[in-house]
C-alpha cells in the first residue's frame, strides 16, 4: 500500500474561509461596540466577502499568445 504525499502547508483557499469568517465576526463586534463607525465596519465586511467570492469564481481568461 502506497501512502499519498500531503503538503505540509494547507492551500490558500482552505484557510481563506476562516479568515473571512474572522473578518466578518470581528467587524460585527466592532460595529456593535462603536455605533458611529457601523457603516465603515459593514463596508469592511462587504469587501472581505466580495473578495472571497471573487477568488472562488473560475477565471475565463486564456493564456494563448496571438
Tab-separated table of C-alpha atoms in Angstrom:
chain	number	residue	atom	x	y	z
A	1	UNK	CA	0.000	0.000	0.000
A	2	UNK	CA	1.395	3.358	-1.046
A	3	UNK	CA	0.930	6.470	1.065
A	4	UNK	CA	-0.124	9.676	-0.595
A	5	UNK	CA	2.118	12.654	-0.149
A	6	UNK	CA	0.399	15.588	1.549
A	7	UNK	CA	1.663	19.114	1.635
A	8	UNK	CA	2.726	20.487	4.997
A	9	UNK	CA	1.123	23.823	4.183
A	10	UNK	CA	-2.619	23.993	3.530
A	11	UNK	CA	-3.723	25.628	0.326
A	12	UNK	CA	-4.698	29.275	0.281
A	13	UNK	CA	-8.357	28.511	-0.402
A	14	UNK	CA	-8.508	26.152	2.583
A	15	UNK	CA	-7.573	28.910	5.027
A	16	UNK	CA	-9.410	31.761	3.314
A	17	UNK	CA	-12.950	30.901	4.571
A	18	UNK	CA	-11.736	31.028	8.183
A	19	UNK	CA	-10.011	34.368	7.609
A	20	UNK	CA	-13.178	35.826	6.068
A	21	UNK	CA	-15.276	34.440	8.935
A	22	UNK	CA	-12.998	36.107	11.499
A	23	UNK	CA	-13.106	39.360	9.489
A	24	UNK	CA	-16.912	39.394	9.375
A	25	UNK	CA	-17.388	38.437	13.030
A	26	UNK	CA	-14.766	40.986	14.103
A	27	UNK	CA	-16.397	43.690	12.007
A	28	UNK	CA	-19.800	42.990	13.548
A	29	UNK	CA	-18.307	43.008	17.039
A	30	UNK	CA	-16.577	46.341	16.441
A	31	UNK	CA	-19.736	47.781	14.871
A	32	UNK	CA	-21.686	46.731	17.944
A	33	UNK	CA	-19.180	48.497	20.212
A	34	UNK	CA	-18.821	51.716	18.178
A	35	UNK	CA	-22.173	52.863	16.833
A	36	UNK	CA	-20.658	55.830	14.978
A	37	UNK	CA	-18.487	53.611	12.754
A	38	UNK	CA	-21.021	50.906	11.866
A	39	UNK	CA	-21.087	51.819	8.179
A	40	UNK	CA	-17.302	51.557	7.968
A	41	UNK	CA	-17.231	48.103	9.552
A	42	UNK	CA	-20.104	46.965	7.310
A	43	UNK	CA	-18.113	48.093	4.265
A	44	UNK	CA	-15.085	46.184	5.535
A	45	UNK	CA	-17.155	43.013	5.856
A	46	UNK	CA	-18.619	43.527	2.354
A	47	UNK	CA	-15.154	43.927	0.822
A	48	UNK	CA	-13.941	40.749	2.541
A	49	UNK	CA	-16.911	38.665	1.416
A	50	UNK	CA	-16.715	40.120	-2.103
A	51	UNK	CA	-13.033	39.293	-2.336
A	52	UNK	CA	-13.702	35.729	-1.211
A	53	UNK	CA	-16.438	35.306	-3.809
A	54	UNK	CA	-14.151	36.763	-6.480
A	55	UNK	CA	-11.377	34.307	-5.655
A	56	UNK	CA	-13.754	31.335	-5.705
A	57	UNK	CA	-15.161	32.146	-9.159
A	58	UNK	CA	-13.479	30.393	-12.088
A	59	UNK	CA	-11.455	32.520	-14.458
A	60	UNK	CA	-12.418	32.690	-18.142
A	61	UNK	CA	-9.047	34.023	-19.275
A	62	UNK	CA	-6.949	32.109	-21.770
A	63	UNK	CA	-3.171	32.325	-21.774
A	64	UNK	CA	-2.792	31.855	-25.529
A	65	UNK	CA	-0.352	34.165	-27.277
A	66	UNK	CA	-1.654	35.514	-30.578
